[in-house]
PDB file of C-alpha atoms in Angstrom:
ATOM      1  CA  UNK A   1     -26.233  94.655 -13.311  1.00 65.00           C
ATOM      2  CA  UNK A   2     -28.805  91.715 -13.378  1.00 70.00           C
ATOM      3  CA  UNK A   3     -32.247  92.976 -14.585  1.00 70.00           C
ATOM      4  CA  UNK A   4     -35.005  92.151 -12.122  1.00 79.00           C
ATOM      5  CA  UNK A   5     -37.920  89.721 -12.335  1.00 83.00           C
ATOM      6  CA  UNK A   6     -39.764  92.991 -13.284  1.00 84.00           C
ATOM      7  CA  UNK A   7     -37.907  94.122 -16.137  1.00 86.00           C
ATOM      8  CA  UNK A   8     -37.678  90.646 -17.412  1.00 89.00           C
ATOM      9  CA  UNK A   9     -41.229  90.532 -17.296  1.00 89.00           C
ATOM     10  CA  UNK A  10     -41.495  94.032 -18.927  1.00 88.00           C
ATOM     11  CA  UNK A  11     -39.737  92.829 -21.598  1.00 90.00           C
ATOM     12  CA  UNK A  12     -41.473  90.119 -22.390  1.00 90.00           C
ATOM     13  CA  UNK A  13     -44.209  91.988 -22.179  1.00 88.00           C
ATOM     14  CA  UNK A  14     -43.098  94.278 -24.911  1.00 88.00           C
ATOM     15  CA  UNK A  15     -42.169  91.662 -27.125  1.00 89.00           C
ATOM     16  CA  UNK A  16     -45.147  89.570 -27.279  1.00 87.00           C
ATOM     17  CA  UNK A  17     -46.947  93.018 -28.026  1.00 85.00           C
ATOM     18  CA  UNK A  18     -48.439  93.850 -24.594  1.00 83.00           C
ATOM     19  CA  UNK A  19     -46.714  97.085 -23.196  1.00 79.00           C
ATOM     20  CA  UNK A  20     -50.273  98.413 -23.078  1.00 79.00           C
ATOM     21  CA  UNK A  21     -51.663  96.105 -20.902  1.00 82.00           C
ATOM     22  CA  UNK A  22     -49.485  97.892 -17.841  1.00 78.00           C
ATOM     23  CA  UNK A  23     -47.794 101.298 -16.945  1.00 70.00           C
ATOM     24  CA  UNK A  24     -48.011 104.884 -18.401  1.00 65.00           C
ATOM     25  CA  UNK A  25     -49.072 103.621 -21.770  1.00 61.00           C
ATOM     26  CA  UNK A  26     -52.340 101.224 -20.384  1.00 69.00           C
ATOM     27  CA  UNK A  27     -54.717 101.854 -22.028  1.00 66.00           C
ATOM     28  CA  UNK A  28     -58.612 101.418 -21.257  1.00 72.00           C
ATOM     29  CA  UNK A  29     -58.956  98.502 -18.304  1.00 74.00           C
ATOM     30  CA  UNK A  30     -61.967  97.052 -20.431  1.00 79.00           C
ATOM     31  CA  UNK A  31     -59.868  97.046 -23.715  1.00 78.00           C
ATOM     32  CA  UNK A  32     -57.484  94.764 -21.529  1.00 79.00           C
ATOM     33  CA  UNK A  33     -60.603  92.665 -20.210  1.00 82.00           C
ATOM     34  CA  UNK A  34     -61.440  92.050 -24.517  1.00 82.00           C
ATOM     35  CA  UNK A  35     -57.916  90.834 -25.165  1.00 80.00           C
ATOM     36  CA  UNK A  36     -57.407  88.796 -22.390  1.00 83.00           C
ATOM     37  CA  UNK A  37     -60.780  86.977 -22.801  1.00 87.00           C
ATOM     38  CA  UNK A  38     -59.216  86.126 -26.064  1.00 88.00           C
ATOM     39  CA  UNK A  39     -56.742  84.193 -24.819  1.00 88.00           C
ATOM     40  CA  UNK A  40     -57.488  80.888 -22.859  1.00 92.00           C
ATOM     41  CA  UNK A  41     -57.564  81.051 -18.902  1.00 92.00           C
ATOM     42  CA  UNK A  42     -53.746  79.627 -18.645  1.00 94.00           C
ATOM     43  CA  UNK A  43     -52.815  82.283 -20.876  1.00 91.00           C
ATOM     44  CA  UNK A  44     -54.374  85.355 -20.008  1.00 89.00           C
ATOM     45  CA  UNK A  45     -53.418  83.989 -16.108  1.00 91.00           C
ATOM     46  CA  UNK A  46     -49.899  84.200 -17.218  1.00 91.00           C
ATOM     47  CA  UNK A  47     -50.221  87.199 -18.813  1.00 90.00           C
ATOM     48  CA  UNK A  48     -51.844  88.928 -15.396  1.00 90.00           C
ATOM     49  CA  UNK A  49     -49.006  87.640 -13.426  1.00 92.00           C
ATOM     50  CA  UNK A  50     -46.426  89.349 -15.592  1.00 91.00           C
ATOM     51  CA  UNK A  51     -48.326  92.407 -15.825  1.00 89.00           C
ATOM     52  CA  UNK A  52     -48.609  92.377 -11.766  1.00 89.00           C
ATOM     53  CA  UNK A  53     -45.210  92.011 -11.400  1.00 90.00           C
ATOM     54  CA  UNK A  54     -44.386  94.511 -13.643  1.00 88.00           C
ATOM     55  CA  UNK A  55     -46.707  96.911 -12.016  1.00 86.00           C
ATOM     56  CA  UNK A  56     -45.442  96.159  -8.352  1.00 87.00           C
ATOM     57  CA  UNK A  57     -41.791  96.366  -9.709  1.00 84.00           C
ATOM     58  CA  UNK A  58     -42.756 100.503 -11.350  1.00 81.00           C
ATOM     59  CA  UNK A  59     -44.774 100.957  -7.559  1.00 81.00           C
ATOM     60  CA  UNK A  60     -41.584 100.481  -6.022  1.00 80.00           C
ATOM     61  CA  UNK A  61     -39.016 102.388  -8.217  1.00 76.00           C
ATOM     62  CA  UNK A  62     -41.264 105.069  -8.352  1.00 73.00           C
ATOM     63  CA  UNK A  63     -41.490 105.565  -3.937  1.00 72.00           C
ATOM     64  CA  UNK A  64     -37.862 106.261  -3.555  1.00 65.00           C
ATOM     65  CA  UNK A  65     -38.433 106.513   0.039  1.00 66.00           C
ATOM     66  CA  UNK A  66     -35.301 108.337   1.525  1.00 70.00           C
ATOM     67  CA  UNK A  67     -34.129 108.373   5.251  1.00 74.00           C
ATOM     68  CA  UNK A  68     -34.356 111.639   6.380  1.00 72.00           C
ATOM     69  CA  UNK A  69     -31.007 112.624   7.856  1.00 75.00           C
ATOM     70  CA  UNK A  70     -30.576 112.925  11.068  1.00 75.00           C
ATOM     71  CA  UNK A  71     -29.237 116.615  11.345  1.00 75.00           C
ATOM     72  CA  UNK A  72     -32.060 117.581   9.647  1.00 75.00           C
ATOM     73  CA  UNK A  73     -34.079 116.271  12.372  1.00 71.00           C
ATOM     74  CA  UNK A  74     -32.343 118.263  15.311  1.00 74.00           C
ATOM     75  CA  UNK A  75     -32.091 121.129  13.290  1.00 69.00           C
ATOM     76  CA  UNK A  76     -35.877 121.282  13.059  1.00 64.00           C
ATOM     77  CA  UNK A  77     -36.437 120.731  16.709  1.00 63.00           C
ATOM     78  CA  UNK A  78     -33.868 123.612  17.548  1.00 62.00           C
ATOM     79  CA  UNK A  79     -36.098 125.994  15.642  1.00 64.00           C
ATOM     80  CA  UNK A  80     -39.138 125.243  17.198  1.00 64.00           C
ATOM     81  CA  UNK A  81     -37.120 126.210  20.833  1.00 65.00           C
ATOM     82  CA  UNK A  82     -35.697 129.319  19.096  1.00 65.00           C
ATOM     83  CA  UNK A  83     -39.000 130.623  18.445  1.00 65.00           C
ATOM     84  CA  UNK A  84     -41.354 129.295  21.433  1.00 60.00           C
ATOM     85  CA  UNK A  85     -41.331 131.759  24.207  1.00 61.00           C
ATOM     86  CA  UNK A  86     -39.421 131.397  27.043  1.00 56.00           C
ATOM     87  CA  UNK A  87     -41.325 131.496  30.286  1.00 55.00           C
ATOM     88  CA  UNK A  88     -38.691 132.123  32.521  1.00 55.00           C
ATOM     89  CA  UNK A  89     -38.075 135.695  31.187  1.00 54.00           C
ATOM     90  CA  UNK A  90     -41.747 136.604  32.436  1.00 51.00           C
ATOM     91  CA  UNK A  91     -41.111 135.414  36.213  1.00 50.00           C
TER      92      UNK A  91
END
């Protein structure tokens, strides 16, 4: 399996030192605002970019949406009939 652009970019991240600029280990936002004003503007730009990739890439794993399936659907509809009362037992 090919990593994605956001595991590449994690791992470069890690490397160069930065894993706490993003995820569960991010630390304080204006610790990240110090160190990237040490860095010039192309720099700390490039360094944002990877970090919103990154970030967009560990939004997405963790959604997992899943299609509901479809008998589980019915099956709920079916119980609300069972237990609605039936008006034509009254008339």
């Amino acid at each position: 399996k090919e990593p994605d652009e956001g595991e590449l970019e994690e791992e470069w991240l890690k490397e160069a030192g930065l894993s706490n600029l993003f995820g569960e280990s991010a630390g304080d936002p204006q610790e990240s605002m110090v160190f990237l004003s040490t860095l010039t503007r192309t720099q700390a730009a490039a360094v944002q970019k990877r970090v919103e990739t990154v970030s967009q890439t560990l939004r997405k794993k963790n959604k997992q949406y899943q299609i509901p399936d479809v008998r589980d659907i019915f099956a709920q509809q079916i119980e609300l009939k069972e237990t609605a009362p039936d008006d034509t037992e009254s008339q």
